[in-house]
Short mmCIF file of C-alpha atoms in Angstrom, two decimals:
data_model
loop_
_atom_site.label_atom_id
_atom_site.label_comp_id
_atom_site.label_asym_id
_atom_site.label_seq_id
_atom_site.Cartn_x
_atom_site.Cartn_y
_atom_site.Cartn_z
CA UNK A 1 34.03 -92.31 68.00
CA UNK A 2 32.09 -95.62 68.72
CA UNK A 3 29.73 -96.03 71.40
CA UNK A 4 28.67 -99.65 72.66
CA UNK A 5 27.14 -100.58 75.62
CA UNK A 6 25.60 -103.50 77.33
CA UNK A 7 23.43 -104.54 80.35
CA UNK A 8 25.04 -105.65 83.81
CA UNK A 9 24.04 -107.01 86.74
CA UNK A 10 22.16 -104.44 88.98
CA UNK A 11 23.36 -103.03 92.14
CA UNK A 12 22.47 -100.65 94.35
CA UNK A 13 23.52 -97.04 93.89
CA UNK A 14 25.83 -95.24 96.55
CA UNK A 15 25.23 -91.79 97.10
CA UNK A 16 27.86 -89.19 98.31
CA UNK A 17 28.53 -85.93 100.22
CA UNK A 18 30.45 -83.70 98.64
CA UNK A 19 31.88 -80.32 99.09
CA UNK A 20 33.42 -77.61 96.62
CA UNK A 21 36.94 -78.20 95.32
CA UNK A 22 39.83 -76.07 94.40
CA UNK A 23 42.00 -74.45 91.80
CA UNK A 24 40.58 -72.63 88.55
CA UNK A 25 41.65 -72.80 85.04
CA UNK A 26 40.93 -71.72 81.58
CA UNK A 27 41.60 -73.43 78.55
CA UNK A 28 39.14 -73.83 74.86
CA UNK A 29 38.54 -77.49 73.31
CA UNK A 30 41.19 -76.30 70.24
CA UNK A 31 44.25 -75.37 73.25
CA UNK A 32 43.46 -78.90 75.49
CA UNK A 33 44.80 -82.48 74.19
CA UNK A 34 44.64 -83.75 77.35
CA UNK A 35 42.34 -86.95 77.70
CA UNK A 36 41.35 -85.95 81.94
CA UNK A 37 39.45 -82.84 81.05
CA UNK A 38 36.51 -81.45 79.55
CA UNK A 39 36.37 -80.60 76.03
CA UNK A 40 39.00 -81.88 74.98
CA UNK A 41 37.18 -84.05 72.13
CA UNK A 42 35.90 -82.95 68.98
CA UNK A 43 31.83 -83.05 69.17
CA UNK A 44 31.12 -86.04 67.67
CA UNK A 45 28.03 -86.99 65.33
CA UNK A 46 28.29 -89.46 62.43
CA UNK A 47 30.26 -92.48 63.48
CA UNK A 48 29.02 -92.72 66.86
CA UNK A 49 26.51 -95.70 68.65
CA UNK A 50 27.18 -97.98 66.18
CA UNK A 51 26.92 -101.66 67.59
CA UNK A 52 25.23 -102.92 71.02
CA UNK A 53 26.91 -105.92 73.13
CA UNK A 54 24.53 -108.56 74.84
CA UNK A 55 24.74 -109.40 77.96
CA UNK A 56 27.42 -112.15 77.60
CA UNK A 57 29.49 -109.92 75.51
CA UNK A 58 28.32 -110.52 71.99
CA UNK A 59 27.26 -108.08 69.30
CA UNK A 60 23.54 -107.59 69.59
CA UNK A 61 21.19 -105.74 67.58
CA UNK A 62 23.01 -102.32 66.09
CA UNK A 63 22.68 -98.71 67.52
CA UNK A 64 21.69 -96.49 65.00
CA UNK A 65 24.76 -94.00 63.91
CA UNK A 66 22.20 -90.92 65.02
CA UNK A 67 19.43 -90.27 67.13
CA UNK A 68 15.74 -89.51 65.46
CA UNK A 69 15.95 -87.09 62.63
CA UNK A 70 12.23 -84.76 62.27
CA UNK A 71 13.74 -83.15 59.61
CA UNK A 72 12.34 -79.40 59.06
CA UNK A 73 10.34 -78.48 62.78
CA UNK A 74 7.74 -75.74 62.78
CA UNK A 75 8.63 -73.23 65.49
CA UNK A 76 6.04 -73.41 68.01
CA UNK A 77 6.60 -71.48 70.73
CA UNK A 78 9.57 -69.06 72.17
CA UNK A 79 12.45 -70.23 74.58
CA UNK A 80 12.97 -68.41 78.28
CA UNK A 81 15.56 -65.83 78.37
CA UNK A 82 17.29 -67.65 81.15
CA UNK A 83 16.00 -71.49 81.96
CA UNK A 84 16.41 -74.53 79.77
CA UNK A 85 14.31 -76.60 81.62
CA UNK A 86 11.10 -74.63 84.09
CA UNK A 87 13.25 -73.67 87.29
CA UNK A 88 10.77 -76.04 89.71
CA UNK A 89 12.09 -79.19 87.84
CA UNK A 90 15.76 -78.33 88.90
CA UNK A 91 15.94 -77.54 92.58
CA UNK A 92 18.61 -79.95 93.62
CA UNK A 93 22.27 -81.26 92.39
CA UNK A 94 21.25 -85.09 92.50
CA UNK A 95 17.34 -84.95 91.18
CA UNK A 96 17.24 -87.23 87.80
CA UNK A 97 15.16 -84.05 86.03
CA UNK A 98 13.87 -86.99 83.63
CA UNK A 99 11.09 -84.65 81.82
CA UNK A 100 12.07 -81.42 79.53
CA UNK A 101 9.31 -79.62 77.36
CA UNK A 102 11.54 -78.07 74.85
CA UNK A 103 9.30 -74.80 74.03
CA UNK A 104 10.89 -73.98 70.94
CA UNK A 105 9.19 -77.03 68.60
CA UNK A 106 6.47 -78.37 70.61
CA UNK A 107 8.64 -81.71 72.01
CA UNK A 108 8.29 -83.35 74.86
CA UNK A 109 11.22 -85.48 76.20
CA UNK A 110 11.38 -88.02 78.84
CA UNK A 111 13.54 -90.82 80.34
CA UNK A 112 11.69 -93.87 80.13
CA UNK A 113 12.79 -94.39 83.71
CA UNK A 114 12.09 -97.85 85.24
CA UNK A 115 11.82 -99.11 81.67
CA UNK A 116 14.66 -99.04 78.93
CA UNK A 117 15.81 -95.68 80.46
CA UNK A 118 16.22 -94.13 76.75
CA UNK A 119 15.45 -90.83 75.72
CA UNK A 120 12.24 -90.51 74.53
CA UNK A 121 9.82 -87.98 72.65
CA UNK A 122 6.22 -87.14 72.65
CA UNK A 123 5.60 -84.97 69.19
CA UNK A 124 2.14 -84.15 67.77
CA UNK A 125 0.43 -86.85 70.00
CA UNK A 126 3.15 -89.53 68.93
CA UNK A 127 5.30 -91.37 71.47
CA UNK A 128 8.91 -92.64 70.19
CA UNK A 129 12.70 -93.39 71.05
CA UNK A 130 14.46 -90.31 69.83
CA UNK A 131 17.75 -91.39 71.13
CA UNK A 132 19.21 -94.92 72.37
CA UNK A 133 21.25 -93.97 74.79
CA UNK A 134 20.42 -94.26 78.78
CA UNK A 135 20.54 -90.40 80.32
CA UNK A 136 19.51 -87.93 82.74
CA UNK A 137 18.90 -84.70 83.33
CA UNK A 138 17.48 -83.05 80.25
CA UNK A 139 17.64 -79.64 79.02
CA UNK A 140 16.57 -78.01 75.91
CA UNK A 141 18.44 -75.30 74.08
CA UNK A 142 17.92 -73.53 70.69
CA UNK A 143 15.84 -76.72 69.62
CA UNK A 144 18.45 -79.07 71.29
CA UNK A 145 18.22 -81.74 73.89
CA UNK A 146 21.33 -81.39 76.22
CA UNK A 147 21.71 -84.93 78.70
CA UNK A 148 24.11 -86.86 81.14
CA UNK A 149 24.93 -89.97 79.79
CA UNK A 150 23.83 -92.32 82.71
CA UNK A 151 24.71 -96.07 83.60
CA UNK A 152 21.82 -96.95 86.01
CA UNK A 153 24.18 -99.25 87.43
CA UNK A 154 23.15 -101.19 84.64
CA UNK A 155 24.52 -100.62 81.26
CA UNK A 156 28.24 -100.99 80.52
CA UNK A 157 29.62 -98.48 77.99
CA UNK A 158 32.66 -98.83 75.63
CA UNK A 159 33.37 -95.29 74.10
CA UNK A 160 31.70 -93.38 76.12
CA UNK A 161 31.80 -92.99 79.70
CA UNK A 162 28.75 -92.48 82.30
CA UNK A 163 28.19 -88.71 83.31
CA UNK A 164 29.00 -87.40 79.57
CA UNK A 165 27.43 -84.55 78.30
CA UNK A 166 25.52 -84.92 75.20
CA UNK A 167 23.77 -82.87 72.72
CA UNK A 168 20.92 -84.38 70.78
CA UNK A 169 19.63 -82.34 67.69
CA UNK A 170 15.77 -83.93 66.48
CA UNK A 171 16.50 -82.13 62.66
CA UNK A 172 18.99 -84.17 62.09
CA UNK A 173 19.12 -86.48 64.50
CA UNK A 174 22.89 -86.08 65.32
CA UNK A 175 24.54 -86.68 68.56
CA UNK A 176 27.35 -84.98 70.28
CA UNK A 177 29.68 -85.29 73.09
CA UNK A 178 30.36 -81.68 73.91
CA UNK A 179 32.79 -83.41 77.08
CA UNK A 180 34.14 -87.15 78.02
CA UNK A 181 34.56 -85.74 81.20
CA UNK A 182 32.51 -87.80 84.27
CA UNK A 183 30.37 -85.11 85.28
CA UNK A 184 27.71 -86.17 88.37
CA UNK A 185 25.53 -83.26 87.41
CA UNK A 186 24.60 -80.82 85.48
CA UNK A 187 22.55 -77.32 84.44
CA UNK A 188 21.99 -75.99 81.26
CA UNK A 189 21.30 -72.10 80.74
CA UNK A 190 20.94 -70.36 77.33
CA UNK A 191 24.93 -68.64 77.96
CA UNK A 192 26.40 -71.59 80.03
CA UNK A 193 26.40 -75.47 81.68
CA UNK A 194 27.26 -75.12 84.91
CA UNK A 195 28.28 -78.54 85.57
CA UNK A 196 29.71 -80.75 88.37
CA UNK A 197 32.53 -83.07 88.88
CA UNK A 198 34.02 -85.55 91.91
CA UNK A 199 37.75 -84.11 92.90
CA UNK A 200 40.28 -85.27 94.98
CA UNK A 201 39.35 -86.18 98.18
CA UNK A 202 40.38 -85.26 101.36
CA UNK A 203 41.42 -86.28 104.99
CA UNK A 204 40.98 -84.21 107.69
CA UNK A 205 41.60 -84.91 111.14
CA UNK A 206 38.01 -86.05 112.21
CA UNK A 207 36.35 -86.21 108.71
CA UNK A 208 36.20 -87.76 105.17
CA UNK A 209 35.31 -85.23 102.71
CA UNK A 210 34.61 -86.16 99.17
CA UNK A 211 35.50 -82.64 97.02
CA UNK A 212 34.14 -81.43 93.54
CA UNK A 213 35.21 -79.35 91.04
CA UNK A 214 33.02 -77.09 89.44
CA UNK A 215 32.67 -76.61 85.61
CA UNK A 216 31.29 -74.03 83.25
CA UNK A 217 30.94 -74.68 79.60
CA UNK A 218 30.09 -71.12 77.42
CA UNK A 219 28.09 -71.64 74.63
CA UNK A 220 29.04 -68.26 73.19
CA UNK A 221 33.36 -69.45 72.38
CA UNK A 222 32.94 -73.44 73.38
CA UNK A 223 35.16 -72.78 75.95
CA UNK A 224 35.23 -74.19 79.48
CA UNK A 225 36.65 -72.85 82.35
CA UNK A 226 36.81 -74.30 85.75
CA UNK A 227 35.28 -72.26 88.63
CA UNK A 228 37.78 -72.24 91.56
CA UNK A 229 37.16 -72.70 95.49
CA UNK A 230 36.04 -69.04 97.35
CA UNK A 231 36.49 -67.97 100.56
CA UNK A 232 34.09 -65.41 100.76
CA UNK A 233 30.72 -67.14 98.86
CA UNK A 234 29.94 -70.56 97.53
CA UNK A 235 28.09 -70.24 94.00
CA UNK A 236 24.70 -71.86 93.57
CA UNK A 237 23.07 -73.31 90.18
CA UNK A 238 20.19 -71.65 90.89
CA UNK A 239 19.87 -68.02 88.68
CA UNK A 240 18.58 -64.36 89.31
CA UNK A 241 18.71 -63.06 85.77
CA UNK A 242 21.91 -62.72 84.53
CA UNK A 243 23.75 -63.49 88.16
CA UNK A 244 24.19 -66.99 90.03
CA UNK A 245 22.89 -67.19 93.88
CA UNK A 246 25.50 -67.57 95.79
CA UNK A 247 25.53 -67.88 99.85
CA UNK A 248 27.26 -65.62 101.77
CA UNK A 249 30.24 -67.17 104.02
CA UNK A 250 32.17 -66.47 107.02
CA UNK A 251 34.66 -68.10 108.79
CA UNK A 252 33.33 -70.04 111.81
CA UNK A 253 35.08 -68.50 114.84
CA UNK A 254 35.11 -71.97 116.72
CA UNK A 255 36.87 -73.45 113.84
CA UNK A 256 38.56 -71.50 110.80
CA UNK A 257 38.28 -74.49 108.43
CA UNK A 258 35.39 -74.53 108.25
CA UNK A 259 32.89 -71.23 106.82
CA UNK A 260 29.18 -70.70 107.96
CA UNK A 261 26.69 -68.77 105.58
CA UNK A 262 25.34 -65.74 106.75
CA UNK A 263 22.98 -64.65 103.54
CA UNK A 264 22.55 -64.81 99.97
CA UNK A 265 23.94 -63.07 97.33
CA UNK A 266 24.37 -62.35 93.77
CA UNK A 267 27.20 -63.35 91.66
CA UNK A 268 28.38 -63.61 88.36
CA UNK A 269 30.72 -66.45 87.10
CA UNK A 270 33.47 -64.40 87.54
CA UNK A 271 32.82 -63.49 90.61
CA UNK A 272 31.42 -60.03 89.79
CA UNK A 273 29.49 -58.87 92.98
CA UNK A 274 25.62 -58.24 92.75
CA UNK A 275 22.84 -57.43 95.57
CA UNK A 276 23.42 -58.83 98.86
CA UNK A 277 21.09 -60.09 101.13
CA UNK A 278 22.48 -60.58 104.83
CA UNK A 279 20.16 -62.89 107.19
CA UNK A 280 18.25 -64.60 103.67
CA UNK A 281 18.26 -68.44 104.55
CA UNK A 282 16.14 -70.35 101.91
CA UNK A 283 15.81 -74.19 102.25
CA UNK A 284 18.79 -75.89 100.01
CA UNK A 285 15.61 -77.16 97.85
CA UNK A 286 14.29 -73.80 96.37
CA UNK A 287 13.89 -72.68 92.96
CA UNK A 288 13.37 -68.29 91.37
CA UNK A 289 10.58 -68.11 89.68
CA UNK A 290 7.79 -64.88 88.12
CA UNK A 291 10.73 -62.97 90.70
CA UNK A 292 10.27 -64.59 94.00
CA UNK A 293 12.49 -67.48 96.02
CA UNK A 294 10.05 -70.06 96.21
CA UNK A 295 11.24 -72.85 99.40
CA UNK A 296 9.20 -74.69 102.32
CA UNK A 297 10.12 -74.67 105.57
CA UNK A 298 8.84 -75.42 109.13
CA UNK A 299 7.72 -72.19 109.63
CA UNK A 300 5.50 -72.80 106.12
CA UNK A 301 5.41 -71.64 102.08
CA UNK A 302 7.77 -68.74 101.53
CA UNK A 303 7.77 -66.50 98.47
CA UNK A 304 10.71 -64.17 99.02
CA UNK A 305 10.17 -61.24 96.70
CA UNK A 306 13.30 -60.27 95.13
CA UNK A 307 12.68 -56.42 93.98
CA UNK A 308 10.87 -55.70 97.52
CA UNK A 309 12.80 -58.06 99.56
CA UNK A 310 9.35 -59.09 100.91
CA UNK A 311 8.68 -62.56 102.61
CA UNK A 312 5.28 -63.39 101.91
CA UNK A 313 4.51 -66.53 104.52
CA UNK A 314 1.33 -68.93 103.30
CA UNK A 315 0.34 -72.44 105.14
CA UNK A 316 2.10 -71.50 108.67
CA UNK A 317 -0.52 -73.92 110.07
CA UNK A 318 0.94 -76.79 108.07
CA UNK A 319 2.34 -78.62 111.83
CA UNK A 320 6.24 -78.16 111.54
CA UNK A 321 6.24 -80.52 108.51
CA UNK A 322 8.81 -80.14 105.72
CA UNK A 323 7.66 -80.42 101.89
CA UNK A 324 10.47 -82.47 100.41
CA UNK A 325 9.72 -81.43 96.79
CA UNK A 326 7.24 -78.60 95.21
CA UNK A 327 6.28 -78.04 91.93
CA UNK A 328 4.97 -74.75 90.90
CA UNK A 329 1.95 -74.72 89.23
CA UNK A 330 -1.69 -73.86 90.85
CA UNK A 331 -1.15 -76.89 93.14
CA UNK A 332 1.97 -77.58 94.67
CA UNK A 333 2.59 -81.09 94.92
CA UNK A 334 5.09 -82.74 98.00
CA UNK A 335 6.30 -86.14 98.07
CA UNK A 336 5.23 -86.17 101.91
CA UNK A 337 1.76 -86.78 100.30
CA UNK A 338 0.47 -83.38 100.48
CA UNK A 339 -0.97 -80.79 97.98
CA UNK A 340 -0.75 -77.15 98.49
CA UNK A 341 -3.40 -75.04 96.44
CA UNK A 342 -1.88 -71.94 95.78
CA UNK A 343 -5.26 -69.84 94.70
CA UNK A 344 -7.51 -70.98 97.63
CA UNK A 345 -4.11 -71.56 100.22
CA UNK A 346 -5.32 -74.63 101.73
CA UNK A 347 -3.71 -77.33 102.13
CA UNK A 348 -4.83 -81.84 101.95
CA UNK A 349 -3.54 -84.74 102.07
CA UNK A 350 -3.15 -87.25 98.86
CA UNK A 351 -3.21 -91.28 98.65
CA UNK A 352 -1.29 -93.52 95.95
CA UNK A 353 -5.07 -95.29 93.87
CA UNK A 354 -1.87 -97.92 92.53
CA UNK A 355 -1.15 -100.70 94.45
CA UNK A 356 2.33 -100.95 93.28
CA UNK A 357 3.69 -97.20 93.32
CA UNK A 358 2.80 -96.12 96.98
CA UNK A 359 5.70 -93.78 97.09
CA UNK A 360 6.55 -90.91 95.03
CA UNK A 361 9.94 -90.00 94.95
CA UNK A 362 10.46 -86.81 93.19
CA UNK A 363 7.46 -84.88 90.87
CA UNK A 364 7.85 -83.19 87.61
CA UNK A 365 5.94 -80.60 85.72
CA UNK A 366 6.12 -79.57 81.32
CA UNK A 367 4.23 -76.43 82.58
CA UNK A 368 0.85 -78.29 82.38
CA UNK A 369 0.54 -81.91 83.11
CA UNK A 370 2.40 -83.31 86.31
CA UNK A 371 4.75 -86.28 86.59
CA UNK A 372 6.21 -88.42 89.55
CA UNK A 373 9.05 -91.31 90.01
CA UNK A 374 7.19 -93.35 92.08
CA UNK A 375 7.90 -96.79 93.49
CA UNK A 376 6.95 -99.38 96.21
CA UNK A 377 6.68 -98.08 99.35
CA UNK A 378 9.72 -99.41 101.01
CA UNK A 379 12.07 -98.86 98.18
CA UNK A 380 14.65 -96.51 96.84
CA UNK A 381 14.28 -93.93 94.32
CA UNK A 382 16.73 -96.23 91.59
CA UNK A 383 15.25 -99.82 92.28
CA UNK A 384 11.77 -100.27 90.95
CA UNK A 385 10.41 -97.00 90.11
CA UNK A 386 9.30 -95.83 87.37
CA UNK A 387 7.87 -92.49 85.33
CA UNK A 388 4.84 -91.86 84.80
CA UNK A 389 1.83 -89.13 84.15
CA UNK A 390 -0.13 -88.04 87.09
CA UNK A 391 -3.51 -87.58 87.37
CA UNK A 392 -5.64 -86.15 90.57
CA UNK A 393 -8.81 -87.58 91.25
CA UNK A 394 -10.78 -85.94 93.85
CA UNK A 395 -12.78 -86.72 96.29
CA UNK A 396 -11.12 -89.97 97.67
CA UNK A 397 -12.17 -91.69 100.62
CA UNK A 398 -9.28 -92.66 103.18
CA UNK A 399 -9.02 -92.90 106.34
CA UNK A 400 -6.57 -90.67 108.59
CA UNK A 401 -5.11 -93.22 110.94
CA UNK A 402 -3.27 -90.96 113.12
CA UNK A 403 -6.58 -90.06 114.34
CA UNK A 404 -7.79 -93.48 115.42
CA UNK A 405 -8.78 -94.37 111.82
CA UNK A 406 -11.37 -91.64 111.23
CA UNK A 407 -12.66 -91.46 107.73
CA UNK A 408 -11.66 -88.53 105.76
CA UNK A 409 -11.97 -87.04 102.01
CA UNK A 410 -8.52 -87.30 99.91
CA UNK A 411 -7.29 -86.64 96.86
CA UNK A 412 -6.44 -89.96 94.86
CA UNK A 413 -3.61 -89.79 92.57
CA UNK A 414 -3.59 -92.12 89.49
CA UNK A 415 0.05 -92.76 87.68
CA UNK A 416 -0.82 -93.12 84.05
CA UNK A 417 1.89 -93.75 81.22
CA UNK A 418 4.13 -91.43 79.53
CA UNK A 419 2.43 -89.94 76.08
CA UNK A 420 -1.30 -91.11 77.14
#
């Protein structure tokens, strides 16, 4: 298969609401010739990327046929049992999850986001372009980088499509399309990609309601199967062990097309019944981590222990405020420009030191080091932001203009680049 693309004009992005699809099928890549679904090419690795079009049209300077090949990698570490990316990068559908430490060799990979948007690697202090392909939402697996394919609303692609799922291995260097499908999103687990697609919409009487369809790729028989509508429980990404969370659902008694969710529960992909917990309302943003359901709300941090079904409350002082993303760690950093220490339980406030990135949209964490998209400050998350390291510096001075411009002490926060 050969993969060009080009660069085109930039617009903005649209973003959608969407809502779970129907009808559920099974089928392996060897029993589908049909061109509309997934797997139904052959992985591909030699033979793909081979030329790049300007602008205009015109062959440009060629792709390479593979990504970066390492060669023989020294095992450095182990893999997670479950998570293919740490759980607090992945708590939303529509996130660009542009940072993945893969644990197994020691690589770090990133989107250069904001810059060529490639996929890139850090490796024994060394920063290069392991694959030249624009993508998002990386996940590591058994050594391998697994990515959407992604436009940007600025690259044009001629065999390939944007939303593709590709496999990048760094031995030797070879890239594969495990499905042509379009997916919007996706999440990689060491047994399956749970993976998301636009369906047909619908019409209702008062309401237009864009639908998905919801796909699961098994690494175990590369096999997919796609996950049908339920009555009873929508399944969530987010994973308990070997079980999905799912939410609970009833039908609304003031209008039966519609279902309201009345807990959480555990599920398996085949719909295999776990623990149920009636009443357990996490924010949509949460994330399981060390065993607990980790989500802010108004009413402040929750850690919802799983074995003792325990809600331990912290920062119920915090003034009714929302964190709009939170990265685990012993700080918890929110894009409403505040950090949560999690040792001492205290919560301040933190200020952009970068006159040009006044706005972070989304952080990131490799388990150690922290990393934001961050922007202007009137701006949107996909028109000039960019990645980059973070680094606190304390003591700050500001001044808190809510309270008639008194001074007060901050903590500054410096946006370094990627590999430095």
């Amino acid at each position: 298969m050969k993969i060009n693309f080009h660069r085109k004009q930039l617009l903005p992005l649209a973003f959608f609401c969407m809502l779970l699809a129907a009808c559920g099928e099974k089928y392996t890549e060897d029993e589908s010739n049909q061109t509309d679904k997934p797997g139904e090419t052959e992985p591909t690795g030699q033979g793909g990327f081979s030329q790049k079009l300007g602008a205009g049209g015109e062959s440009g300077d060629a792709l390479p046929l593979t990504g970066r090949a390492f060669g023989n990698l020294s095992v450095a570490g182990e893999e997670d049992a479950v998570y293919c990316n740490l759980p607090e990068n992945v708590t939303t559908w529509d996130t660009v999850v542009p940072v993945c430490a893969d644990p197994l060799y020691g690589i770090l990979y990133y989107v250069d986001y904001g810059g060529d948007y490639m996929i890139h690697a850090v490796y024994n202090g060394e920063v290069q372009t392991v694959v030249e392909l624009p993508g998002r939402r990386l996940f590591c697996r058994g050594g391998k980088l697994y990515f959407l394919l992604e436009d940007y609303n600025q690259f044009s692609f001629e065999g390939a499509k944007s939303g593709n799922l590709a496999e990048y291995d760094p031995v030797d260097g070879t890239v594969k399309i495990l499905s042509e499908q379009q997916f919007t999103s996706m999440v990689v687990y060491q047994d399956v990609i749970y993976s998301k697609l636009r369906g047909e919409s619908e019409n209702l009487d008062d309401m237009y309601l864009e639908a998905e369809e919801h796909w699961f790729y098994f690494f175990d028989t590369g096999s997919w199967e796609q996950k049908k509508i339920e009555k009873d429980y929508a399944l969530d990404f987010q994973r308990c062990g070997e079980y999905f969370m799912a939410a609970t659902l009833e039908q609304s008694k003031d209008d039966p097309r519609y279902s309201v969710r009345t807990g959480m529960e555990l599920r398996s992909v085949d719909g295999e019944r776990g623990t149920v917990w009636e009443g357990l309302q996490p924010k949509h943003a949460y994330y399981i981590k060390d065993g607990g359901i980790h989500w802010m709300d108004q009413d402040g941090f929750h850690i919802w222990d799983i074995a003792s079904e325990q809600d331990k409350i912290s920062l119920k002082n915090y003034g009714g405020k929302e964190l709009q993303d939170i990265l685990r760690g012993d700080q918890y950093f929110s894009t409403g420009q505040w950090i949560f220490d999690r040792k001492t339980e205290t919560c301040s406030k933190w200020k952009s030191l970068d006159e040009t990135l006044k706005k972070v949209y989304e952080f990131y964490t490799d388990g150690d080091a922290v990393y934001a998209i961050a922007g202007p400050a009137v701006s949107e998350v996909n028109k000039n932001s960019v990645l980059r390291r973070v680094q606190v510096v304390q003591g700050v001075e500001s001044f808190d203009y809510e309270a008639g411009g008194a001074e007060e002490i901050v903590a500054g926060l410096k946006f370094l680049p990627m590999g430095k």
